[in-house]
PDB file of C-alpha atoms in Angstrom:
ATOM      1  CA  MET I  28      64.151  26.458  13.967  1.00 48.00           C
ATOM      2  CA  ARG I  29      61.223  25.052  15.855  1.00 50.00           C
ATOM      3  CA  ALA I  30      58.823  26.613  13.360  1.00 50.00           C
ATOM      4  CA  ASN I  31      60.722  25.065  10.480  1.00 55.00           C
ATOM      5  CA  ARG I  32      60.770  21.715  12.223  1.00 58.00           C
ATOM      6  CA  ALA I  33      56.991  21.830  12.817  1.00 57.00           C
ATOM      7  CA  SER I  34      56.449  22.847   9.216  1.00 58.00           C
ATOM      8  CA  ASN I  35      58.550  19.942   8.025  1.00 60.00           C
ATOM      9  CA  VAL I  36      56.576  17.505  10.151  1.00 66.00           C
ATOM     10  CA  VAL I  37      53.321  18.831   8.709  1.00 66.00           C
ATOM     11  CA  CYS I  38      54.652  18.475   5.179  1.00 67.00           C
ATOM     12  CA  GLU I  39      55.658  14.881   5.804  1.00 71.00           C
ATOM     13  CA  GLN I  40      52.264  14.032   7.266  1.00 78.00           C
ATOM     14  CA  GLN I  41      50.480  15.618   4.324  1.00 76.00           C
ATOM     15  CA  ALA I  42      52.618  13.732   1.834  1.00 76.00           C
ATOM     16  CA  LYS I  43      51.991  10.417   3.587  1.00 81.00           C
ATOM     17  CA  PHE I  44      48.260  11.091   3.763  1.00 84.00           C
ATOM     18  CA  VAL I  45      48.158  11.910   0.050  1.00 83.00           C
ATOM     19  CA  GLN I  46      50.118   8.788  -0.780  1.00 85.00           C
ATOM     20  CA  GLU I  47      47.737   6.598   1.230  1.00 88.00           C
ATOM     21  CA  ARG I  48      44.746   8.152  -0.546  1.00 89.00           C
ATOM     22  CA  ILE I  49      46.278   7.473  -3.940  1.00 90.00           C
ATOM     23  CA  VAL I  50      47.062   3.856  -3.062  1.00 90.00           C
ATOM     24  CA  SER I  51      43.520   3.338  -1.748  1.00 91.00           C
ATOM     25  CA  VAL I  52      41.910   4.799  -4.873  1.00 92.00           C
ATOM     26  CA  GLU I  53      44.152   2.761  -7.151  1.00 91.00           C
ATOM     27  CA  LYS I  54      43.385  -0.464  -5.287  1.00 93.00           C
ATOM     28  CA  HIS I  55      39.605  -0.119  -5.100  1.00 94.00           C
ATOM     29  CA  PHE I  56      39.149   1.322  -8.581  1.00 94.00           C
ATOM     30  CA  SER I  57      41.198  -1.535  -9.981  1.00 93.00           C
ATOM     31  CA  GLU I  58      39.019  -4.084  -8.162  1.00 95.00           C
ATOM     32  CA  MET I  59      35.817  -2.453  -9.402  1.00 95.00           C
ATOM     33  CA  CYS I  60      37.180  -2.297 -12.940  1.00 95.00           C
ATOM     34  CA  THR I  61      37.984  -6.017 -12.865  1.00 95.00           C
ATOM     35  CA  ILE I  62      34.558  -6.936 -11.495  1.00 96.00           C
ATOM     36  CA  PHE I  63      32.686  -4.703 -13.941  1.00 96.00           C
ATOM     37  CA  GLY I  64      34.686  -6.228 -16.790  1.00 95.00           C
ATOM     38  CA  SER I  65      33.760  -9.732 -15.633  1.00 95.00           C
ATOM     39  CA  LEU I  66      30.133  -8.639 -15.315  1.00 94.00           C
ATOM     40  CA  ALA I  67      30.157  -7.308 -18.875  1.00 95.00           C
ATOM     41  CA  ARG I  68      31.595 -10.592 -20.175  1.00 95.00           C
ATOM     42  CA  LYS I  69      28.973 -12.628 -18.330  1.00 95.00           C
ATOM     43  CA  SER I  70      26.232 -10.366 -19.689  1.00 95.00           C
ATOM     44  CA  ALA I  71      27.633 -10.945 -23.172  1.00 95.00           C
ATOM     45  CA  GLY I  72      27.436 -14.689 -22.514  1.00 95.00           C
ATOM     46  CA  LEU I  73      23.789 -14.316 -21.441  1.00 94.00           C
ATOM     47  CA  ARG I  74      23.161 -12.328 -24.619  1.00 94.00           C
ATOM     48  CA  ASP I  75      24.597 -15.138 -26.745  1.00 95.00           C
ATOM     49  CA  LYS I  76      22.597 -17.833 -24.924  1.00 95.00           C
ATOM     50  CA  ASN I  77      19.476 -15.699 -25.272  1.00 95.00           C
ATOM     51  CA  ASP I  78      20.044 -15.552 -29.035  1.00 95.00           C
ATOM     52  CA  GLU I  79      20.470 -19.339 -29.154  1.00 95.00           C
ATOM     53  CA  LEU I  80      17.210 -19.794 -27.249  1.00 96.00           C
ATOM     54  CA  SER I  81      15.436 -17.432 -29.643  1.00 95.00           C
ATOM     55  CA  LYS I  82      16.645 -19.473 -32.630  1.00 95.00           C
ATOM     56  CA  ALA I  83      15.603 -22.755 -30.987  1.00 96.00           C
ATOM     57  CA  VAL I  84      12.088 -21.465 -30.259  1.00 95.00           C
ATOM     58  CA  LYS I  85      11.784 -20.117 -33.819  1.00 95.00           C
ATOM     59  CA  SER I  86      12.870 -23.474 -35.243  1.00 95.00           C
ATOM     60  CA  TYR I  87      10.240 -25.251 -33.147  1.00 95.00           C
ATOM     61  CA  ALA I  88       7.588 -22.800 -34.329  1.00 94.00           C
ATOM     62  CA  ASP I  89       8.532 -23.335 -37.986  1.00 93.00           C
ATOM     63  CA  ASN I  90       8.244 -27.123 -37.626  1.00 94.00           C
ATOM     64  CA  GLU I  91       4.941 -27.052 -35.728  1.00 91.00           C
ATOM     65  CA  ASN I  92       2.101 -27.742 -38.201  1.00 91.00           C
ATOM     66  CA  VAL I  93      -0.655 -29.098 -35.962  1.00 89.00           C
ATOM     67  CA  ASN I  94      -1.083 -26.694 -33.019  1.00 91.00           C
ATOM     68  CA  HIS I  95      -1.727 -23.341 -34.686  1.00 92.00           C
ATOM     69  CA  THR I  96      -2.187 -21.220 -31.547  1.00 93.00           C
ATOM     70  CA  LEU I  97       1.027 -22.673 -30.124  1.00 94.00           C
ATOM     71  CA  LYS I  98       2.851 -21.906 -33.373  1.00 93.00           C
ATOM     72  CA  ALA I  99       1.748 -18.255 -33.312  1.00 94.00           C
ATOM     73  CA  ALA I 100       2.702 -17.834 -29.631  1.00 94.00           C
ATOM     74  CA  LEU I 101       6.124 -19.384 -30.208  1.00 95.00           C
ATOM     75  CA  CYS I 102       6.815 -17.001 -33.087  1.00 95.00           C
ATOM     76  CA  GLU I 103       5.942 -14.013 -30.899  1.00 95.00           C
ATOM     77  CA  PHE I 104       8.018 -15.352 -28.006  1.00 95.00           C
ATOM     78  CA  SER I 105      11.017 -15.831 -30.294  1.00 95.00           C
ATOM     79  CA  ALA I 106      10.697 -12.234 -31.495  1.00 95.00           C
ATOM     80  CA  VAL I 107      10.585 -10.998 -27.885  1.00 96.00           C
ATOM     81  CA  LEU I 108      13.735 -12.946 -27.029  1.00 95.00           C
ATOM     82  CA  GLY I 109      15.463 -11.407 -30.036  1.00 95.00           C
ATOM     83  CA  SER I 110      14.526  -7.901 -28.887  1.00 95.00           C
ATOM     84  CA  VAL I 111      15.742  -8.639 -25.356  1.00 96.00           C
ATOM     85  CA  GLY I 112      19.030  -9.814 -26.846  1.00 95.00           C
ATOM     86  CA  ASP I 113      19.402  -6.521 -28.727  1.00 95.00           C
ATOM     87  CA  TYR I 114      18.840  -4.487 -25.556  1.00 95.00           C
ATOM     88  CA  ARG I 115      21.268  -6.689 -23.636  1.00 96.00           C
ATOM     89  CA  ASP I 116      23.882  -6.105 -26.331  1.00 95.00           C
ATOM     90  CA  THR I 117      23.409  -2.356 -25.848  1.00 95.00           C
ATOM     91  CA  GLN I 118      23.751  -2.869 -22.100  1.00 95.00           C
ATOM     92  CA  VAL I 119      27.062  -4.706 -22.524  1.00 95.00           C
ATOM     93  CA  LYS I 120      28.487  -2.012 -24.795  1.00 95.00           C
ATOM     94  CA  ARG I 121      27.488   0.782 -22.413  1.00 95.00           C
ATOM     95  CA  VAL I 122      29.040  -0.966 -19.416  1.00 95.00           C
ATOM     96  CA  GLU I 123      32.270  -1.491 -21.327  1.00 94.00           C
ATOM     97  CA  SER I 124      32.493   2.083 -22.639  1.00 94.00           C
ATOM     98  CA  LYS I 125      31.105   4.118 -19.733  1.00 93.00           C
ATOM     99  CA  VAL I 126      32.189   2.028 -16.760  1.00 95.00           C
ATOM    100  CA  VAL I 127      35.088  -0.295 -17.508  1.00 95.00           C
ATOM    101  CA  ASN I 128      37.004   2.111 -19.740  1.00 94.00           C
ATOM    102  CA  GLU I 129      36.561   5.029 -17.332  1.00 93.00           C
ATOM    103  CA  LEU I 130      37.734   3.018 -14.346  1.00 93.00           C
ATOM    104  CA  SER I 131      40.703   1.637 -16.257  1.00 93.00           C
ATOM    105  CA  GLN I 132      41.988   5.192 -16.846  1.00 92.00           C
ATOM    106  CA  TYR I 133      42.697   5.557 -13.133  1.00 91.00           C
ATOM    107  CA  ASP I 134      45.688   3.301 -13.479  1.00 89.00           C
ATOM    108  CA  GLY I 135      47.501   6.112 -15.309  1.00 89.00           C
ATOM    109  CA  ILE I 136      45.988   8.867 -13.159  1.00 89.00           C
ATOM    110  CA  CYS I 137      47.131   7.238  -9.924  1.00 89.00           C
ATOM    111  CA  LYS I 138      50.562   6.583 -11.386  1.00 87.00           C
ATOM    112  CA  HIS I 139      50.945  10.283 -12.240  1.00 84.00           C
ATOM    113  CA  SER I 140      49.790  11.279  -8.739  1.00 82.00           C
ATOM    114  CA  ARG I 141      52.307   8.919  -7.140  1.00 83.00           C
ATOM    115  CA  GLU I 142      55.050  10.605  -9.139  1.00 81.00           C
ATOM    116  CA  GLU I 143      53.937  13.951  -7.722  1.00 76.00           C
ATOM    117  CA  VAL I 144      54.192  12.557  -4.207  1.00 77.00           C
ATOM    118  CA  LYS I 145      57.626  11.126  -4.962  1.00 76.00           C
ATOM    119  CA  ALA I 146      58.753  14.541  -6.168  1.00 73.00           C
ATOM    120  CA  THR I 147      57.568  16.028  -2.884  1.00 71.00           C
ATOM    121  CA  PHE I 148      59.430  13.413  -0.859  1.00 70.00           C
ATOM    122  CA  SER I 149      62.519  13.980  -2.996  1.00 73.00           C
ATOM    123  CA  ALA I 150      62.400  17.732  -2.379  1.00 70.00           C
ATOM    124  CA  ARG I 151      61.896  17.105   1.316  1.00 71.00           C
ATOM    125  CA  GLU I 152      64.861  14.742   1.382  1.00 71.00           C
ATOM    126  CA  LYS I 153      67.002  17.320  -0.405  1.00 73.00           C
ATOM    127  CA  GLU I 154      66.058  19.937   2.165  1.00 70.00           C
ATOM    128  CA  LEU I 155      67.076  17.611   4.992  1.00 71.00           C
ATOM    129  CA  VAL I 156      70.435  16.991   3.316  1.00 73.00           C
ATOM    130  CA  ARG I 157      71.081  20.734   3.028  1.00 73.00           C
ATOM    131  CA  LYS I 158      70.151  21.217   6.652  1.00 75.00           C
ATOM    132  CA  ARG I 159      72.556  18.487   7.806  1.00 73.00           C
ATOM    133  CA  GLN I 160      75.330  20.046   5.728  1.00 72.00           C
ATOM    134  CA  LEU I 161      74.729  23.421   7.358  1.00 72.00           C
ATOM    135  CA  ASP I 162      74.804  21.905  10.823  1.00 75.00           C
ATOM    136  CA  ARG I 163      78.029  20.062  10.034  1.00 76.00           C
ATOM    137  CA  ILE I 164      79.722  23.213   8.742  1.00 72.00           C
ATOM    138  CA  ARG I 165      78.695  25.155  11.819  1.00 77.00           C
ATOM    139  CA  GLU I 166      80.141  22.474  14.045  1.00 76.00           C
ATOM    140  CA  ARG I 167      83.437  22.092  12.180  1.00 78.00           C
ATOM    141  CA  ASN I 168      84.011  25.637  10.931  1.00 74.00           C
ATOM    142  CA  PRO I 169      82.008  27.984  13.108  1.00 75.00           C
ATOM    143  CA  ARG I 170      84.144  30.943  12.025  1.00 75.00           C
ATOM    144  CA  ASN I 171      83.962  30.279   8.295  1.00 73.00           C
ATOM    145  CA  ARG I 172      81.157  32.655   7.446  1.00 77.00           C
ATOM    146  CA  GLN I 173      81.480  32.137   3.726  1.00 77.00           C
ATOM    147  CA  MET I 174      80.826  28.398   3.889  1.00 77.00           C
ATOM    148  CA  ILE I 175      78.079  28.899   6.448  1.00 74.00           C
ATOM    149  CA  THR I 176      76.403  31.525   4.283  1.00 77.00           C
ATOM    150  CA  LEU I 177      76.635  29.285   1.226  1.00 78.00           C
ATOM    151  CA  ALA I 178      75.132  26.357   3.145  1.00 74.00           C
ATOM    152  CA  GLU I 179      72.360  28.556   4.468  1.00 76.00           C
ATOM    153  CA  THR I 180      71.601  29.732   0.921  1.00 80.00           C
ATOM    154  CA  GLU I 181      71.387  26.136  -0.316  1.00 77.00           C
ATOM    155  CA  LEU I 182      69.123  25.279   2.589  1.00 72.00           C
ATOM    156  CA  LEU I 183      66.828  28.192   1.800  1.00 76.00           C
ATOM    157  CA  LYS I 184      66.624  27.079  -1.821  1.00 77.00           C
ATOM    158  CA  ALA I 185      65.792  23.532  -0.752  1.00 73.00           C
ATOM    159  CA  SER I 186      63.150  24.784   1.665  1.00 73.00           C
ATOM    160  CA  ALA I 187      61.622  26.962  -1.025  1.00 73.00           C
ATOM    161  CA  ASP I 188      61.626  23.974  -3.361  1.00 73.00           C
ATOM    162  CA  VAL I 189      59.833  21.907  -0.722  1.00 69.00           C
ATOM    163  CA  SER I 190      57.264  24.639  -0.182  1.00 73.00           C
ATOM    164  CA  ARG I 191      56.693  24.972  -3.912  1.00 74.00           C
ATOM    165  CA  THR I 192      56.434  21.210  -4.317  1.00 72.00           C
ATOM    166  CA  MET I 193      53.996  20.883  -1.429  1.00 72.00           C
ATOM    167  CA  LYS I 194      51.854  23.659  -2.816  1.00 76.00           C
ATOM    168  CA  GLY I 195      51.834  21.975  -6.212  1.00 73.00           C
ATOM    169  CA  LEU I 196      51.031  18.645  -4.564  1.00 75.00           C
ATOM    170  CA  GLU I 197      48.097  20.174  -2.722  1.00 79.00           C
ATOM    171  CA  GLU I 198      46.759  21.615  -5.958  1.00 82.00           C
ATOM    172  CA  GLN I 199      47.243  18.330  -7.786  1.00 80.00           C
ATOM    173  CA  MET I 200      45.584  16.384  -4.996  1.00 84.00           C
ATOM    174  CA  ASN I 201      42.640  18.767  -4.945  1.00 87.00           C
ATOM    175  CA  ILE I 202      42.228  18.180  -8.669  1.00 87.00           C
ATOM    176  CA  PHE I 203      42.688  14.434  -8.190  1.00 89.00           C
ATOM    177  CA  GLU I 204      40.152  14.235  -5.366  1.00 90.00           C
ATOM    178  CA  LYS I 205      37.608  16.325  -7.248  1.00 92.00           C
ATOM    179  CA  LYS I 206      38.006  14.250 -10.401  1.00 91.00           C
ATOM    180  CA  LYS I 207      37.746  11.050  -8.407  1.00 92.00           C
ATOM    181  CA  LEU I 208      34.484  12.137  -6.766  1.00 94.00           C
ATOM    182  CA  GLU I 209      32.962  13.353 -10.021  1.00 94.00           C
ATOM    183  CA  ASP I 210      34.057  10.268 -11.935  1.00 94.00           C
ATOM    184  CA  ILE I 211      32.875   7.688  -9.418  1.00 95.00           C
ATOM    185  CA  LYS I 212      29.537   9.476  -9.198  1.00 95.00           C
ATOM    186  CA  SER I 213      29.167   9.636 -12.979  1.00 95.00           C
ATOM    187  CA  ILE I 214      30.371   6.061 -13.530  1.00 95.00           C
ATOM    188  CA  LEU I 215      28.009   4.495 -11.017  1.00 96.00           C
ATOM    189  CA  GLN I 216      25.107   6.638 -12.230  1.00 96.00           C
ATOM    190  CA  ASP I 217      25.764   5.535 -15.806  1.00 95.00           C
ATOM    191  CA  TYR I 218      25.812   1.919 -14.695  1.00 96.00           C
ATOM    192  CA  ALA I 219      22.582   2.318 -12.724  1.00 96.00           C
ATOM    193  CA  LEU I 220      20.910   4.079 -15.668  1.00 96.00           C
ATOM    194  CA  THR I 221      22.082   1.359 -18.050  1.00 95.00           C
ATOM    195  CA  GLU I 222      20.650  -1.363 -15.830  1.00 96.00           C
ATOM    196  CA  LEU I 223      17.391   0.556 -15.362  1.00 96.00           C
ATOM    197  CA  SER I 224      17.003   1.020 -19.116  1.00 95.00           C
ATOM    198  CA  PHE I 225      17.645  -2.633 -19.858  1.00 96.00           C
ATOM    199  CA  HIS I 226      15.422  -4.033 -17.120  1.00 96.00           C
ATOM    200  CA  ALA I 227      12.611  -1.594 -17.909  1.00 96.00           C
ATOM    201  CA  LYS I 228      12.629  -2.724 -21.538  1.00 95.00           C
ATOM    202  CA  ALA I 229      12.959  -6.352 -20.461  1.00 96.00           C
ATOM    203  CA  ILE I 230       9.914  -6.031 -18.190  1.00 96.00           C
ATOM    204  CA  GLU I 231       7.944  -4.447 -21.017  1.00 95.00           C
ATOM    205  CA  LEU I 232       8.918  -7.131 -23.531  1.00 96.00           C
ATOM    206  CA  PHE I 233       8.423 -10.093 -21.215  1.00 96.00           C
ATOM    207  CA  THR I 234       5.029  -8.709 -20.198  1.00 96.00           C
ATOM    208  CA  LYS I 235       4.060  -8.804 -23.869  1.00 94.00           C
ATOM    209  CA  ALA I 236       5.512 -12.319 -24.150  1.00 95.00           C
ATOM    210  CA  PHE I 237       3.433 -13.469 -21.182  1.00 95.00           C
ATOM    211  CA  GLN I 238       0.282 -12.072 -22.754  1.00 94.00           C
ATOM    212  CA  ASP I 239       1.096 -13.788 -26.057  1.00 93.00           C
ATOM    213  CA  LEU I 240       1.585 -17.106 -24.278  1.00 94.00           C
ATOM    214  CA  GLN I 241      -1.802 -16.630 -22.637  1.00 93.00           C
ATOM    215  CA  ASN I 242      -3.324 -16.826 -26.132  1.00 92.00           C
ATOM    216  CA  ILE I 243      -2.355 -20.492 -26.468  1.00 92.00           C
ATOM    217  CA  SER I 244      -5.640 -22.422 -26.566  1.00 92.00           C
ATOM    218  CA  VAL I 245      -5.059 -25.877 -25.150  1.00 92.00           C
ATOM    219  CA  GLU I 246      -8.550 -27.058 -26.134  1.00 92.00           C
ATOM    220  CA  ASP I 247      -8.314 -25.874 -29.743  1.00 91.00           C
ATOM    221  CA  ASP I 248      -4.832 -27.287 -30.288  1.00 88.00           C
ATOM    222  CA  LEU I 249      -5.812 -30.571 -28.655  1.00 91.00           C
ATOM    223  CA  GLU I 250      -8.862 -30.819 -30.908  1.00 91.00           C
ATOM    224  CA  GLU I 251      -6.678 -30.210 -33.967  1.00 90.00           C
ATOM    225  CA  PHE I 252      -4.341 -32.945 -32.780  1.00 90.00           C
ATOM    226  CA  ARG I 253      -7.248 -35.358 -32.345  1.00 90.00           C
ATOM    227  CA  ASP I 254      -8.541 -34.556 -35.827  1.00 89.00           C
ATOM    228  CA  VAL I 255      -5.163 -35.363 -37.330  1.00 88.00           C
ATOM    229  CA  LEU I 256      -4.909 -38.475 -35.182  1.00 86.00           C
ATOM    230  CA  ARG I 257      -8.246 -39.798 -36.515  1.00 84.00           C
ATOM    231  CA  VAL I 258      -7.183 -39.719 -40.186  1.00 63.00           C
ATOM    232  CA  PRO I 259      -5.253 -43.047 -40.253  1.00 58.00           C
ATOM    233  CA  ASP I 260      -8.150 -44.761 -38.451  1.00 53.00           C
ATOM    234  CA  SER I 261     -10.606 -43.525 -41.092  1.00 50.00           C
ATOM    235  CA  ILE I 262      -8.423 -44.822 -43.889  1.00 53.00           C
ATOM    236  CA  SER I 263      -8.192 -48.231 -42.183  1.00 52.00           C
ATOM    237  CA  ARG I 264     -11.978 -48.458 -41.793  1.00 46.00           C
ATOM    238  CA  LEU I 265     -12.400 -47.511 -45.434  1.00 46.00           C
ATOM    239  CA  ASP I 266     -10.135 -50.386 -46.506  1.00 56.00           C
ATOM    240  CA  THR I 267     -12.134 -52.795 -44.333  1.00 53.00           C
ATOM    241  CA  VAL I 268     -15.400 -51.659 -45.901  1.00 44.00           C
ATOM    242  CA  LYS I 269     -14.009 -52.166 -49.399  1.00 52.00           C
ATOM    243  CA  ARG I 270     -12.871 -55.711 -48.615  1.00 55.00           C
ATOM    244  CA  THR I 271     -16.192 -56.582 -46.987  1.00 49.00           C
ATOM    245  CA  SER I 272     -18.259 -55.133 -49.823  1.00 47.00           C
ATOM    246  CA  PHE I 273     -16.269 -57.099 -52.397  1.00 48.00           C
ATOM    247  CA  ARG I 274     -16.694 -60.400 -50.605  1.00 50.00           C
ATOM    248  CA  SER I 275     -20.383 -59.796 -49.994  1.00 47.00           C
ATOM    249  CA  SER I 276     -20.844 -59.158 -53.712  1.00 48.00           C
ATOM    250  CA  THR I 277     -19.817 -62.760 -54.492  1.00 49.00           C
ATOM    251  CA  PRO I 278     -23.043 -64.879 -55.069  1.00 48.00           C
ATOM    252  CA  LEU I 279     -23.686 -67.555 -52.516  1.00 44.00           C
ATOM    253  CA  GLY I 280     -24.711 -69.843 -55.314  1.00 47.00           C
ATOM    254  CA  SER I 281     -21.208 -69.785 -56.770  1.00 47.00           C
ATOM    255  CA  LEU I 282     -19.829 -70.839 -53.386  1.00 44.00           C
ATOM    256  CA  ALA I 283     -22.292 -73.713 -53.283  1.00 45.00           C
ATOM    257  CA  ASN I 284     -21.258 -74.772 -56.768  1.00 51.00           C
ATOM    258  CA  LEU I 285     -17.640 -74.926 -55.636  1.00 43.00           C
ATOM    259  CA  PHE I 286     -18.477 -77.582 -53.057  1.00 46.00           C
ATOM    260  CA  THR I 287     -20.866 -79.536 -55.329  1.00 51.00           C
ATOM    261  CA  THR I 288     -19.487 -82.610 -57.026  1.00 49.00           C
ATOM    262  CA  PRO I 289     -19.531 -82.151 -60.805  1.00 51.00           C
ATOM    263  CA  PRO I 290     -21.705 -84.646 -62.729  1.00 50.00           C
ATOM    264  CA  ARG I 291     -18.740 -86.262 -64.407  1.00 47.00           C
ATOM    265  CA  PHE I 292     -17.349 -87.287 -61.017  1.00 43.00           C
ATOM    266  CA  ARG I 293     -20.573 -89.012 -59.907  1.00 48.00           C
ATOM    267  CA  ARG I 294     -21.030 -92.790 -60.019  1.00 45.00           C
ATOM    268  CA  SER I 295     -22.047 -94.193 -63.381  1.00 43.00           C
ATOM    269  CA  SER I 296     -25.499 -95.762 -63.317  1.00 42.00           C
ATOM    270  CA  ASP I 297     -24.389 -98.383 -65.793  1.00 43.00           C
ATOM    271  CA  SER I 298     -21.108 -99.553 -64.397  1.00 41.00           C
ATOM    272  CA  GLY I 299     -21.691 -98.621 -60.740  1.00 42.00           C
ATOM    273  CA  LEU I 300     -17.977 -97.593 -60.454  1.00 41.00           C
ATOM    274  CA  ALA I 301     -16.503 -94.179 -59.570  1.00 44.00           C
ATOM    275  CA  ARG I 302     -13.852 -92.443 -61.619  1.00 46.00           C
ATOM    276  CA  SER I 303     -10.276 -92.915 -60.523  1.00 50.00           C
ATOM    277  CA  PRO I 304      -8.975 -90.551 -57.764  1.00 50.00           C
ATOM    278  CA  GLN I 305      -6.202 -89.240 -60.039  1.00 53.00           C
ATOM    279  CA  LYS I 306      -8.662 -88.138 -62.691  1.00 49.00           C
ATOM    280  CA  GLU I 307     -10.885 -86.624 -60.054  1.00 50.00           C
ATOM    281  CA  ARG I 308      -8.008 -84.484 -58.693  1.00 53.00           C
ATOM    282  CA  ASN I 309      -7.013 -83.409 -62.214  1.00 54.00           C
ATOM    283  CA  ALA I 310     -10.529 -82.291 -62.923  1.00 53.00           C
ATOM    284  CA  LYS I 311     -10.688 -80.300 -59.699  1.00 51.00           C
ATOM    285  CA  SER I 312      -7.351 -78.652 -60.489  1.00 54.00           C
ATOM    286  CA  GLN I 313      -8.603 -77.586 -63.920  1.00 56.00           C
ATOM    287  CA  SER I 314     -11.752 -76.202 -62.339  1.00 55.00           C
ATOM    288  CA  MET I 315      -9.764 -74.176 -59.797  1.00 56.00           C
ATOM    289  CA  ASP I 316      -7.411 -72.786 -62.484  1.00 58.00           C
ATOM    290  CA  SER I 317     -10.392 -71.645 -64.494  1.00 58.00           C
ATOM    291  CA  LEU I 318     -11.897 -69.996 -61.436  1.00 52.00           C
ATOM    292  CA  LYS I 319      -8.613 -68.170 -60.643  1.00 53.00           C
ATOM    293  CA  LYS I 320      -8.387 -66.854 -64.178  1.00 56.00           C
ATOM    294  CA  THR I 321     -11.914 -65.494 -63.957  1.00 53.00           C
ATOM    295  CA  PHE I 322     -11.330 -63.721 -60.649  1.00 48.00           C
ATOM    296  CA  ASN I 323      -7.946 -62.312 -61.659  1.00 53.00           C
ATOM    297  CA  GLU I 324      -9.690 -60.171 -64.243  1.00 50.00           C
ATOM    298  CA  SER I 325     -11.538 -58.235 -61.521  1.00 47.00           C
ATOM    299  CA  SER I 326     -10.287 -54.953 -59.960  1.00 45.00           C
ATOM    300  CA  GLU I 327      -9.782 -56.439 -56.486  1.00 47.00           C
ATOM    301  CA  SER I 328      -7.090 -58.994 -57.362  1.00 48.00           C
ATOM    302  CA  VAL I 329      -5.449 -59.113 -53.922  1.00 46.00           C
ATOM    303  CA  GLU I 330      -8.632 -60.022 -52.043  1.00 50.00           C
ATOM    304  CA  VAL I 331      -9.601 -62.572 -54.707  1.00 45.00           C
ATOM    305  CA  GLU I 332      -6.252 -64.340 -54.404  1.00 50.00           C
ATOM    306  CA  ASP I 333      -6.763 -64.764 -50.669  1.00 54.00           C
ATOM    307  CA  PHE I 334     -10.293 -66.007 -51.194  1.00 51.00           C
ATOM    308  CA  ILE I 335      -9.310 -68.492 -53.928  1.00 51.00           C
ATOM    309  CA  ASN I 336      -6.477 -69.898 -51.834  1.00 56.00           C
ATOM    310  CA  GLU I 337      -8.873 -70.555 -48.982  1.00 54.00           C
ATOM    311  CA  VAL I 338     -11.310 -72.326 -51.311  1.00 48.00           C
ATOM    312  CA  SER I 339      -8.489 -74.362 -52.870  1.00 54.00           C
ATOM    313  CA  SER I 340      -7.326 -75.549 -49.487  1.00 56.00           C
ATOM    314  CA  TYR I 341     -10.838 -76.530 -48.498  1.00 49.00           C
ATOM    315  CA  SER I 342     -11.463 -78.393 -51.773  1.00 50.00           C
ATOM    316  CA  SER I 343      -8.190 -80.312 -51.465  1.00 51.00           C
ATOM    317  CA  ASP I 344      -9.120 -81.446 -47.979  1.00 51.00           C
ATOM    318  CA  GLU I 345     -12.563 -82.524 -49.241  1.00 48.00           C
ATOM    319  CA  GLY I 346     -11.025 -84.547 -52.063  1.00 48.00           C
ATOM    320  CA  TYR I 347      -8.634 -86.247 -49.694  1.00 45.00           C
ATOM    321  CA  ASN I 348     -11.500 -87.245 -47.407  1.00 47.00           C
ATOM    322  CA  ARG I 349     -13.447 -88.691 -50.316  1.00 44.00           C
ATOM    323  CA  LYS I 350     -10.460 -90.720 -51.304  1.00 42.00           C
TER     324      LYS I 350
END
């Protein structure tokens, strides 16, 4: 009896220990699965933002038409970002398939193991019931050998069932523990290898990107910018030269003639009287109209108009003073 009691205590302790191990594995594997899943989603977000950055840099490079070394470096940098995005996409897929999916399977594995433990506890409970029945029969009917023998037989069957269940539980838990150790080792190694592969490629690509950015020549691009910046100034100086050359081509004698009083407006030697102011203004107006018509036939009509207007204003003021 004492041996059976000690054996029962050992069985109960083993079952409780196994149950605690299963609960611990289920809890921590579930936490790691959740965190790895969140990590994969965040990596996917980084992948998407990396692709957006690559497109933005490529767009800038396509629109850059002045700084040629900058344009070439931006194109190379955009290509590097695209390659990094491809490797990050591979990283995300590997984490999801080799880490998250493997850890998520332990929900079902732990559930099956808990059922095995429950079966063990159920068999143990059945054995205790049979034992209490036997003790009750012995107390109430100590001389009824048939009932006592039947109760003892049922107790032996229950004990055998407990022993068989415990043996099966030990085997199942050995398999469970071995699988857990192998899986956690493989899962974490796969994750570490995935991260190593990605970061090794990222270091290689960003090293190339850094070298490409070193090829940007600030002096050459700045000189190209200055050359483009000087073009409007050259055009403006050319227009000024054209206007100056046209005005300098006008004879000074013609300007003097404009301010010389025509003979018909001079005093008559016979009468000693000047022409009327109205006639004098009409004559000047006809002279200015004739001069405008002559200058309008030239190729530089805009400059001539400005020049004629200035002369007209000056002549009008002169006539008013004479009046």
